[in-house]
Short mmCIF file of C-alpha atoms and ligand atoms in Angstrom, two decimals:
data_model
loop_
_atom_site.label_atom_id
_atom_site.label_comp_id
_atom_site.label_asym_id
_atom_site.label_seq_id
_atom_site.Cartn_x
_atom_site.Cartn_y
_atom_site.Cartn_z
CA MET A 1 5.14 0.64 -57.34
CA ASN A 2 5.52 -0.55 -53.69
CA ALA A 3 2.50 -0.84 -51.70
CA LYS A 4 2.49 1.88 -49.07
CA LEU A 5 1.84 1.09 -45.34
CA SER A 6 -1.13 1.96 -44.15
CA ALA A 7 -1.36 4.21 -40.96
CA ASP A 8 -4.45 4.18 -38.34
CA LEU A 9 -2.63 6.98 -36.64
CA TYR A 10 -1.39 10.21 -37.84
CA ILE A 11 0.08 13.27 -35.53
CA THR A 12 0.23 16.43 -38.07
CA GLY A 13 1.58 19.82 -38.10
CA ALA A 14 4.02 19.48 -34.88
CA ALA A 15 6.19 22.53 -34.60
CA GLU A 16 8.85 19.68 -33.56
CA ILE A 17 9.41 16.00 -32.67
CA ILE A 18 11.81 15.10 -30.29
CA THR A 19 12.59 11.55 -31.27
CA CYS A 20 15.26 11.11 -28.63
CA VAL A 21 17.01 9.07 -31.27
CA ALA A 22 20.74 10.90 -31.89
CA ASN A 23 21.41 12.31 -35.15
CA GLY A 24 24.78 13.64 -35.74
CA THR A 25 25.67 16.33 -32.68
CA ASP A 26 22.14 16.53 -31.81
CA ARG A 27 21.51 13.93 -29.46
CA LEU A 28 17.46 14.38 -28.85
CA GLY A 29 17.14 13.85 -32.69
CA ARG A 30 14.93 17.01 -33.20
CA ILE A 31 12.88 17.33 -36.14
CA PRO A 32 10.91 20.49 -36.88
CA ASP A 33 8.09 20.75 -38.74
CA ALA A 34 7.35 16.97 -38.68
CA VAL A 35 4.51 14.36 -38.60
CA LEU A 36 4.29 10.65 -36.84
CA ALA A 37 2.43 7.83 -38.06
CA ALA A 38 1.77 4.54 -36.56
CA LYS A 39 -0.59 1.47 -37.14
CA ASP A 40 -1.74 -0.92 -34.15
CA GLY A 41 0.36 0.94 -31.42
CA TRP A 42 3.96 1.06 -33.07
CA VAL A 43 5.76 3.83 -35.19
CA LEU A 44 5.55 3.52 -38.88
CA ALA A 45 7.68 6.91 -39.71
CA VAL A 46 8.41 10.07 -38.14
CA GLY A 47 9.64 13.07 -39.94
CA PRO A 48 8.75 15.87 -42.48
CA ALA A 49 5.20 15.30 -43.78
CA ASN A 50 6.30 15.09 -47.63
CA ARG A 51 8.59 12.33 -46.78
CA VAL A 52 6.31 10.15 -44.29
CA GLU A 53 3.50 10.37 -46.67
CA ALA A 54 5.21 9.40 -49.43
CA GLU A 55 6.11 6.24 -47.37
CA VAL A 56 2.66 5.86 -45.71
CA ASP A 57 -1.07 5.76 -46.64
CA MET A 58 -3.05 8.08 -44.38
CA THR A 59 -6.57 7.13 -45.69
CA GLY A 60 -8.92 6.41 -42.59
CA ALA A 61 -6.25 7.12 -40.33
CA LYS A 62 -7.30 8.91 -36.84
CA VAL A 63 -5.91 12.30 -37.14
CA ILE A 64 -4.18 14.49 -34.40
CA ASP A 65 -3.45 17.99 -34.95
CA ALA A 66 -0.21 19.11 -33.05
CA SER A 67 -0.13 22.70 -34.62
CA ARG A 68 2.39 24.77 -32.65
CA LYS A 69 3.08 22.12 -30.07
CA ILE A 70 5.97 19.56 -29.16
CA VAL A 71 5.78 15.75 -29.32
CA ALA A 72 8.19 13.90 -27.30
CA PRO A 73 8.38 10.39 -26.13
CA GLY A 74 6.13 9.15 -22.93
CA PHE A 75 7.82 9.62 -20.08
CA VAL A 76 9.34 6.34 -18.48
CA ASP A 77 9.32 6.37 -14.75
CA CYS A 78 12.10 3.57 -13.77
CA HIS A 79 11.64 3.89 -9.81
CA THR A 80 8.44 4.12 -7.93
CA HIS A 81 6.91 2.90 -5.05
CA LEU A 82 3.54 3.91 -6.47
CA ILE A 83 1.53 1.17 -4.07
CA PHE A 84 1.11 2.12 -0.54
CA GLY A 85 -1.65 2.41 1.98
CA LYS A 86 -2.27 6.23 3.23
CA SER A 87 0.00 9.24 3.17
CA ARG A 88 2.48 10.55 5.67
CA ALA A 89 1.16 13.77 5.22
CA LYS A 90 1.06 14.93 9.02
CA GLU A 91 4.27 13.59 9.55
CA PHE A 92 5.84 15.79 6.99
CA ALA A 93 3.84 19.04 8.03
CA LEU A 94 5.23 18.39 11.60
CA LYS A 95 8.69 17.98 10.01
CA MET A 96 8.79 21.75 8.74
CA THR A 97 9.29 22.60 12.41
CA ARG A 98 10.14 19.51 14.62
CA SER A 99 12.90 16.85 14.64
CA THR A 100 12.19 13.38 14.00
CA VAL A 101 12.72 12.45 17.40
CA GLU A 102 10.35 14.79 18.73
CA ILE A 103 7.70 13.46 16.07
CA GLU A 104 8.16 10.02 17.13
CA ALA A 105 7.95 10.85 20.71
CA MET A 106 4.37 12.05 19.75
CA GLY A 107 3.47 8.57 18.87
CA ILE A 108 3.48 9.39 15.07
CA ASP A 109 5.52 6.67 13.08
CA THR A 110 7.90 8.36 10.57
CA GLY A 111 9.87 6.88 7.37
CA ILE A 112 9.89 3.61 5.91
CA PRO A 113 8.31 1.54 9.27
CA ALA A 114 5.32 4.16 8.95
CA SER A 115 4.92 3.25 5.10
CA ILE A 116 4.95 -0.63 5.93
CA ALA A 117 2.50 -0.51 9.07
CA MET A 118 -0.25 1.72 6.34
CA THR A 119 0.52 -0.88 3.76
CA ARG A 120 -0.04 -3.60 5.82
CA GLU A 121 -3.23 -2.65 7.40
CA ALA A 122 -4.56 -1.65 3.75
CA SER A 123 -6.77 -4.27 1.76
CA GLU A 124 -5.24 -5.53 -1.43
CA ASP A 125 -8.35 -3.25 -3.14
CA ASP A 126 -7.80 -0.31 -1.07
CA LEU A 127 -4.30 -0.18 -2.21
CA PHE A 128 -5.62 -0.66 -5.76
CA HIS A 129 -8.03 1.94 -5.80
CA GLY A 130 -5.10 4.44 -4.11
CA ALA A 131 -2.53 3.28 -7.06
CA MET A 132 -4.74 3.90 -9.47
CA ASP A 133 -5.61 7.32 -8.56
CA ARG A 134 -1.90 8.20 -9.07
CA LEU A 135 -1.26 6.40 -12.16
CA THR A 136 -4.01 8.71 -13.70
CA ARG A 137 -2.40 11.90 -12.36
CA MET A 138 0.99 10.27 -13.90
CA LEU A 139 -0.88 9.64 -17.04
CA ARG A 140 -1.91 13.23 -17.24
CA HIS A 141 1.74 14.46 -16.74
CA GLY A 142 2.93 12.20 -20.02
CA THR A 143 4.16 9.13 -18.08
CA THR A 144 3.06 6.03 -20.31
CA THR A 145 5.47 3.18 -18.53
CA VAL A 146 5.84 2.79 -14.53
CA GLU A 147 8.31 0.67 -12.86
CA SER A 148 6.14 -0.36 -9.74
CA LYS A 149 7.83 -1.87 -6.33
CA SER A 150 6.57 -4.07 -3.56
CA GLY A 151 8.68 -3.28 -0.46
CA TYR A 152 6.28 -2.17 2.35
CA GLY A 153 5.14 -5.69 3.28
CA ILE A 154 7.94 -7.04 4.56
CA ASN A 155 6.56 -10.42 4.85
CA ARG A 156 5.22 -13.19 2.71
CA THR A 157 1.57 -12.26 3.05
CA ASP A 158 1.74 -8.48 2.54
CA GLU A 159 4.62 -9.16 -0.35
CA LEU A 160 2.66 -10.78 -2.33
CA LYS A 161 -0.43 -8.82 -1.71
CA MET A 162 1.34 -5.70 -3.23
CA LEU A 163 2.50 -7.64 -6.26
CA ARG A 164 -0.91 -8.63 -7.10
CA VAL A 165 -1.93 -5.02 -7.02
CA ASN A 166 0.90 -4.54 -9.63
CA GLN A 167 -0.91 -7.36 -11.90
CA ARG A 168 -4.31 -6.13 -11.47
CA LEU A 169 -3.28 -2.62 -12.04
CA SER A 170 -1.43 -3.83 -15.62
CA ALA A 171 -5.01 -5.16 -16.44
CA ALA A 172 -6.86 -2.27 -15.20
CA GLN A 173 -5.49 0.87 -17.17
CA SER A 174 -3.23 1.85 -19.72
CA ILE A 175 -0.12 2.59 -18.56
CA ASP A 176 2.38 -0.26 -18.84
CA ILE A 177 3.44 -1.59 -15.49
CA VAL A 178 7.14 -2.92 -14.82
CA SER A 179 6.97 -5.06 -11.49
CA THR A 180 9.83 -5.52 -8.94
CA PHE A 181 9.86 -7.45 -6.00
CA LEU A 182 11.57 -5.60 -3.08
CA GLY A 183 11.20 -7.89 -0.43
CA ALA A 184 14.30 -6.75 1.25
CA HIS A 185 13.29 -3.09 1.27
CA ASP A 186 13.83 -3.30 4.90
CA PHE A 187 13.62 -5.76 7.89
CA PRO A 188 10.44 -6.58 9.46
CA PRO A 189 9.64 -3.95 12.13
CA GLU A 190 8.74 -6.72 14.72
CA ILE A 191 12.26 -8.47 14.39
CA ASP A 192 15.49 -6.74 16.22
CA ARG A 193 17.62 -5.87 13.48
CA ASN A 194 20.74 -5.69 15.46
CA ARG A 195 20.92 -9.52 16.19
CA GLN A 196 22.35 -11.21 13.28
CA SER A 197 20.73 -14.68 13.94
CA GLU A 198 16.96 -12.34 13.21
CA ARG A 199 18.38 -10.83 10.43
CA ASN A 200 19.70 -14.37 9.17
CA ARG A 201 16.04 -15.69 9.61
CA TYR A 202 14.49 -12.91 7.51
CA ILE A 203 16.79 -13.33 4.67
CA GLU A 204 16.35 -17.06 4.87
CA THR A 205 12.63 -16.59 4.36
CA LEU A 206 13.55 -14.34 1.33
CA ILE A 207 16.16 -16.45 -0.42
CA HIS A 208 14.10 -19.84 -0.07
CA GLU A 209 10.50 -18.93 0.30
CA MET A 210 9.56 -15.63 -1.02
CA ILE A 211 11.78 -15.20 -4.33
CA PRO A 212 11.12 -18.52 -5.56
CA GLU A 213 7.60 -17.92 -5.09
CA VAL A 214 7.44 -14.64 -6.79
CA ALA A 215 9.67 -16.02 -9.47
CA GLU A 216 7.75 -19.02 -10.26
CA SER A 217 4.27 -17.01 -10.03
CA GLY A 218 5.26 -14.44 -12.46
CA LEU A 219 4.48 -11.81 -10.13
CA ALA A 220 7.88 -9.81 -10.43
CA GLU A 221 10.68 -9.35 -13.13
CA PHE A 222 13.54 -7.85 -11.00
CA CYS A 223 14.50 -8.45 -7.66
CA ASP A 224 15.68 -5.02 -5.49
CA ILE A 225 16.99 -4.36 -2.32
CA TYR A 226 17.99 -1.59 -0.17
CA CYS A 227 22.10 -1.67 0.40
CA ASP A 228 22.92 0.86 3.01
CA ASP A 229 23.92 1.78 6.71
CA GLY A 230 21.05 0.60 8.98
CA TYR A 231 19.71 -1.93 6.27
CA TYR A 232 21.35 -4.48 4.14
CA THR A 233 24.89 -4.86 3.85
CA ALA A 234 26.68 -5.54 0.74
CA GLU A 235 27.41 -9.16 1.74
CA GLU A 236 23.27 -9.80 2.56
CA SER A 237 22.44 -8.00 -0.75
CA ARG A 238 24.94 -10.59 -2.63
CA ARG A 239 23.14 -13.35 -0.96
CA ILE A 240 19.58 -11.99 -1.71
CA LEU A 241 20.07 -10.70 -5.24
CA GLU A 242 22.15 -13.88 -6.18
CA ALA A 243 18.60 -15.76 -5.26
CA GLY A 244 16.86 -13.47 -7.30
CA ILE A 245 19.19 -13.94 -10.19
CA ARG A 246 19.39 -17.94 -9.82
CA HIS A 247 15.21 -17.41 -10.29
CA GLU A 248 15.75 -15.22 -13.62
CA LEU A 249 14.91 -12.18 -11.24
CA ARG A 250 17.53 -9.60 -12.61
CA ALA A 251 19.08 -7.45 -10.22
CA LYS A 252 18.46 -3.77 -9.22
CA ILE A 253 19.72 -2.17 -6.12
CA HIS A 254 19.03 1.07 -4.06
CA THR A 255 22.39 1.52 -2.54
CA ASP A 256 24.88 4.61 -1.46
CA ALA A 257 22.08 7.10 -0.72
CA TYR A 258 23.28 7.83 2.95
CA SER A 259 27.02 5.76 3.27
CA GLY A 260 29.05 3.86 1.01
CA ILE A 261 29.14 0.36 1.98
CA GLY A 262 29.97 -1.59 -1.42
CA GLY A 263 26.59 -1.74 -3.05
CA SER A 264 27.44 -0.13 -6.05
CA ALA A 265 30.80 -2.38 -6.51
CA LEU A 266 28.07 -5.17 -6.02
CA ALA A 267 25.95 -3.74 -8.83
CA ALA A 268 28.56 -4.12 -10.97
CA GLU A 269 30.00 -7.44 -10.67
CA LEU A 270 26.76 -8.77 -10.46
CA GLY A 271 25.54 -6.87 -13.72
CA ALA A 272 22.57 -5.15 -12.01
CA ILE A 273 20.60 -3.80 -14.46
CA SER A 274 20.45 -0.32 -12.30
CA ALA A 275 21.91 1.02 -9.33
CA ASP A 276 19.27 3.71 -7.76
CA HIS A 277 20.30 6.74 -5.38
CA LEU A 278 24.02 6.97 -5.76
CA ASN A 279 25.03 10.14 -3.43
CA TYR A 280 28.06 8.24 -1.81
CA THR A 281 29.36 6.43 -4.90
CA SER A 282 32.90 6.84 -5.45
CA PRO A 283 34.79 7.38 -8.89
CA LEU A 284 36.27 3.91 -8.81
CA GLU A 285 32.59 2.15 -8.61
CA MET A 286 31.00 4.97 -11.05
CA ILE A 287 33.69 3.56 -13.64
CA ALA A 288 32.90 -0.06 -12.78
CA MET A 289 29.28 0.23 -13.32
CA ALA A 290 30.41 2.11 -16.94
CA LYS A 291 31.82 -0.72 -17.76
CA ALA A 292 29.51 -2.90 -16.65
CA GLY A 293 26.70 -1.76 -18.17
CA VAL A 294 24.68 -0.82 -15.08
CA VAL A 295 22.03 2.11 -15.57
CA GLY A 296 22.52 4.79 -12.75
CA VAL A 297 18.90 5.87 -11.56
CA VAL A 298 19.35 9.50 -10.40
CA LEU A 299 16.21 10.18 -8.09
CA PRO A 300 16.36 14.31 -7.39
CA ALA A 301 12.87 14.50 -5.78
CA LEU A 302 14.14 12.45 -3.09
CA ASP A 303 16.94 14.78 -2.37
CA PHE A 304 14.75 17.58 -2.25
CA ALA A 305 12.11 15.72 -0.19
CA VAL A 306 14.79 15.34 2.63
CA ALA A 307 16.88 17.91 1.94
CA HIS A 308 19.80 15.75 1.42
CA HIS A 309 22.83 16.84 2.96
CA ARG A 310 24.88 15.31 0.31
CA PRO A 311 22.89 15.52 -3.16
CA VAL A 312 23.45 13.27 -6.06
CA VAL A 313 26.19 14.64 -8.70
CA PRO A 314 24.95 13.31 -12.05
CA ARG A 315 27.88 14.98 -13.66
CA LYS A 316 30.33 12.65 -12.13
CA MET A 317 28.79 9.80 -13.22
CA ILE A 318 28.40 11.31 -16.92
CA GLU A 319 32.08 11.69 -16.93
CA ALA A 320 32.80 7.94 -16.02
CA GLY A 321 30.82 7.09 -18.88
CA MET A 322 27.37 6.18 -17.03
CA THR A 323 24.10 5.86 -19.05
CA LEU A 324 21.39 7.84 -16.66
CA ALA A 325 17.93 7.50 -15.93
CA LEU A 326 15.51 9.59 -13.79
CA GLY A 327 12.81 8.29 -11.69
CA THR A 328 9.87 9.74 -9.39
CA ASN A 329 11.02 7.59 -6.61
CA LEU A 330 7.05 8.45 -5.85
CA ASN A 331 6.44 7.14 -2.16
CA PRO A 332 4.66 8.24 0.57
CA GLY A 333 7.83 10.40 1.91
CA ASN A 334 8.33 11.83 -1.69
CA TRP A 335 5.35 12.02 -3.56
CA THR A 336 5.44 13.24 -6.96
CA GLU A 337 3.73 12.01 -9.99
CA SER A 338 5.40 14.61 -12.46
CA MET A 339 8.58 13.28 -14.45
CA ARG A 340 8.85 17.10 -15.61
CA PHE A 341 9.44 18.10 -11.93
CA VAL A 342 12.03 15.72 -11.62
CA MET A 343 13.67 17.04 -14.45
CA LEU A 344 13.20 20.37 -13.31
CA LEU A 345 15.12 19.33 -10.10
CA ALA A 346 17.95 17.31 -12.32
CA CYS A 347 18.84 20.56 -14.33
CA ARG A 348 18.23 23.12 -11.25
CA ASN A 349 19.60 21.44 -7.81
CA HIS A 350 21.76 18.67 -9.70
CA GLY A 351 23.76 20.40 -13.11
CA MET A 352 22.00 18.47 -15.36
CA SER A 353 21.42 19.88 -19.04
CA LEU A 354 18.00 19.87 -20.41
CA GLU A 355 19.01 17.31 -23.04
CA GLU A 356 20.59 14.82 -20.53
CA ALA A 357 17.25 15.51 -18.36
CA LEU A 358 14.90 14.67 -21.08
CA LEU A 359 17.30 11.21 -22.49
CA ALA A 360 17.17 10.17 -18.63
CA ALA A 361 13.88 10.74 -18.31
CA THR A 362 12.94 8.48 -21.82
CA MET A 363 15.53 6.38 -22.98
CA GLY A 364 17.70 6.00 -19.89
CA ALA A 365 14.98 5.13 -17.92
CA ALA A 366 13.82 2.50 -20.42
CA LYS A 367 17.14 0.80 -20.46
CA ALA A 368 17.11 0.85 -16.59
CA ILE A 369 13.79 -1.42 -16.69
CA GLY A 370 15.14 -3.45 -19.99
CA ARG A 371 12.38 -1.84 -22.52
CA ASP A 372 14.84 -0.09 -24.39
CA ALA A 373 14.13 -2.09 -27.94
CA ASP A 374 10.67 -1.11 -27.49
CA ILE A 375 10.03 2.51 -25.69
CA GLY A 376 11.90 5.47 -24.78
CA SER A 377 12.28 7.12 -28.30
CA LEU A 378 10.23 7.76 -31.23
CA GLU A 379 11.16 6.02 -34.37
CA LYS A 380 9.96 3.17 -36.71
CA GLY A 381 9.25 -0.25 -34.77
CA LYS A 382 8.94 1.40 -31.34
CA LYS A 383 5.53 1.50 -29.60
CA ALA A 384 3.74 4.88 -30.19
CA ASP A 385 3.82 6.31 -26.97
CA LEU A 386 4.05 9.83 -26.73
CA GLN A 387 2.85 13.05 -25.19
CA ILE A 388 2.17 16.34 -26.64
CA TRP A 389 3.31 19.67 -25.33
CA ASP A 390 1.56 23.07 -25.50
CA ILE A 391 5.03 24.97 -25.43
CA PRO A 392 6.28 27.71 -27.61
CA GLU A 393 9.99 26.42 -27.20
CA PHE A 394 11.22 23.14 -25.48
CA GLU A 395 13.22 24.99 -23.20
CA HIS A 396 10.16 26.23 -21.11
CA LEU A 397 9.72 22.79 -20.09
CA ILE A 398 12.24 23.67 -16.88
CA TYR A 399 12.13 27.35 -17.44
CA ARG A 400 8.45 27.48 -15.75
CA LEU A 401 8.48 26.22 -12.44
CA ASP A 402 4.79 25.18 -11.75
CA HIS A 403 3.02 23.95 -15.06
CA ASN A 404 1.94 20.78 -16.33
CA PRO A 405 2.68 21.25 -20.27
CA VAL A 406 1.09 17.99 -21.28
CA VAL A 407 -2.18 18.36 -23.39
CA SER A 408 -1.86 14.78 -25.22
CA VAL A 409 -1.18 11.62 -24.22
CA ILE A 410 -1.10 8.70 -26.71
CA LYS A 411 -0.54 5.09 -25.32
CA THR A 412 0.46 2.15 -27.80
CA GLY A 413 -1.24 4.32 -30.26
CA ARG A 414 -4.56 4.97 -28.16
CA VAL A 415 -5.10 8.68 -27.53
CA LEU A 416 -6.04 8.67 -24.09
CA PHE A 417 -5.84 12.38 -23.24
CA ASP A 418 -6.61 15.25 -26.51
CA ASN A 419 -6.10 18.69 -25.74
CA GLY A 420 -6.49 18.36 -22.23
CA ARG A 421 -9.73 15.71 -22.13
CA ARG A 422 -9.91 12.48 -20.98
CA LYS A 423 -11.03 10.22 -24.32
CA SER A 424 -10.91 6.86 -22.62
ZN1 ZN B 501 13.06 3.28 -3.86
#
């Protein structure tokens, strides 16, 4: 008789485990009355108790009772601006009844420039503590991996400050942080962006100083840019992203949010890992991105927060063959820490099915940050990153408007929340 594998974590009695591993026509791989066994943070087996217990020895394993509950992979939030100084709450309250022009006439900064000013003013410690608070709440909402971008420094000193915060966050808490350099989120507010010579000076600094330094220090894995009307042109984006690629920073791109200026075609050509926003993307660009394997990152909370006049249409991208991901786009102008809320918006405002939205919030998002070999689904050999929902049926996830169904969160096999209580 073969020696059994031995588990140190055993999730028992779940009404259902949603594995997110396709099984025939069931794209979510839902297993009723299932258990999950893990060892050293990695999944050993998932399935009916009699089958798993035949393969795995549970003696001494920590047991988590998931009776009458639903187990799912931890959410992967693949697009955030997690690190920022202070909020823009006053600006948003005024926006309910006043135009941006009126608000700026009152001497209140708005938009990305406001976030840049507040982030430059903040100390590294302040940024760290603010982000830690947000990460704690994200974990409480079932998120176990977070991509975190710089992009509110827009100079060497403050961009590096943000990336060092990412490094500290990785070391200080349980959620995995995936770091992205977004020095080209905007132009520095102190330059005249209408003068090509001034634009070029910052672009040269990005290409010859900041990107090499970020890559050498290992502070980021991806190089991102905002390619849109009023921000970086497609040609400028190409130069910057190619410099990143030369330094082994894989390309990501914010594009087509407010105009179609060729950012998605560029993403396909450069083999970007993801293209994010995509409100103005053409059908031909969608096909090109599908062929190139560029993941489309849909950000429904942004469309909701700004009452976007041209909401993104995920269905067209799915029909073009693209893999889709969801992200919160957490930032001072679009503050949500809940991937469930983003799924609700994706379904109710953008016509995604619940199955499509959950896959986009797990496997799709893992692909958008190059982690799909390790996370995004519950199966043997993947990380034991999972959440337990106290809802009678899976559909309650988006049926109820305002609730947090997450009662337990397990990250790399460690129980961080159990029955609503913080464990470590
Ligand atoms: Zn963004």
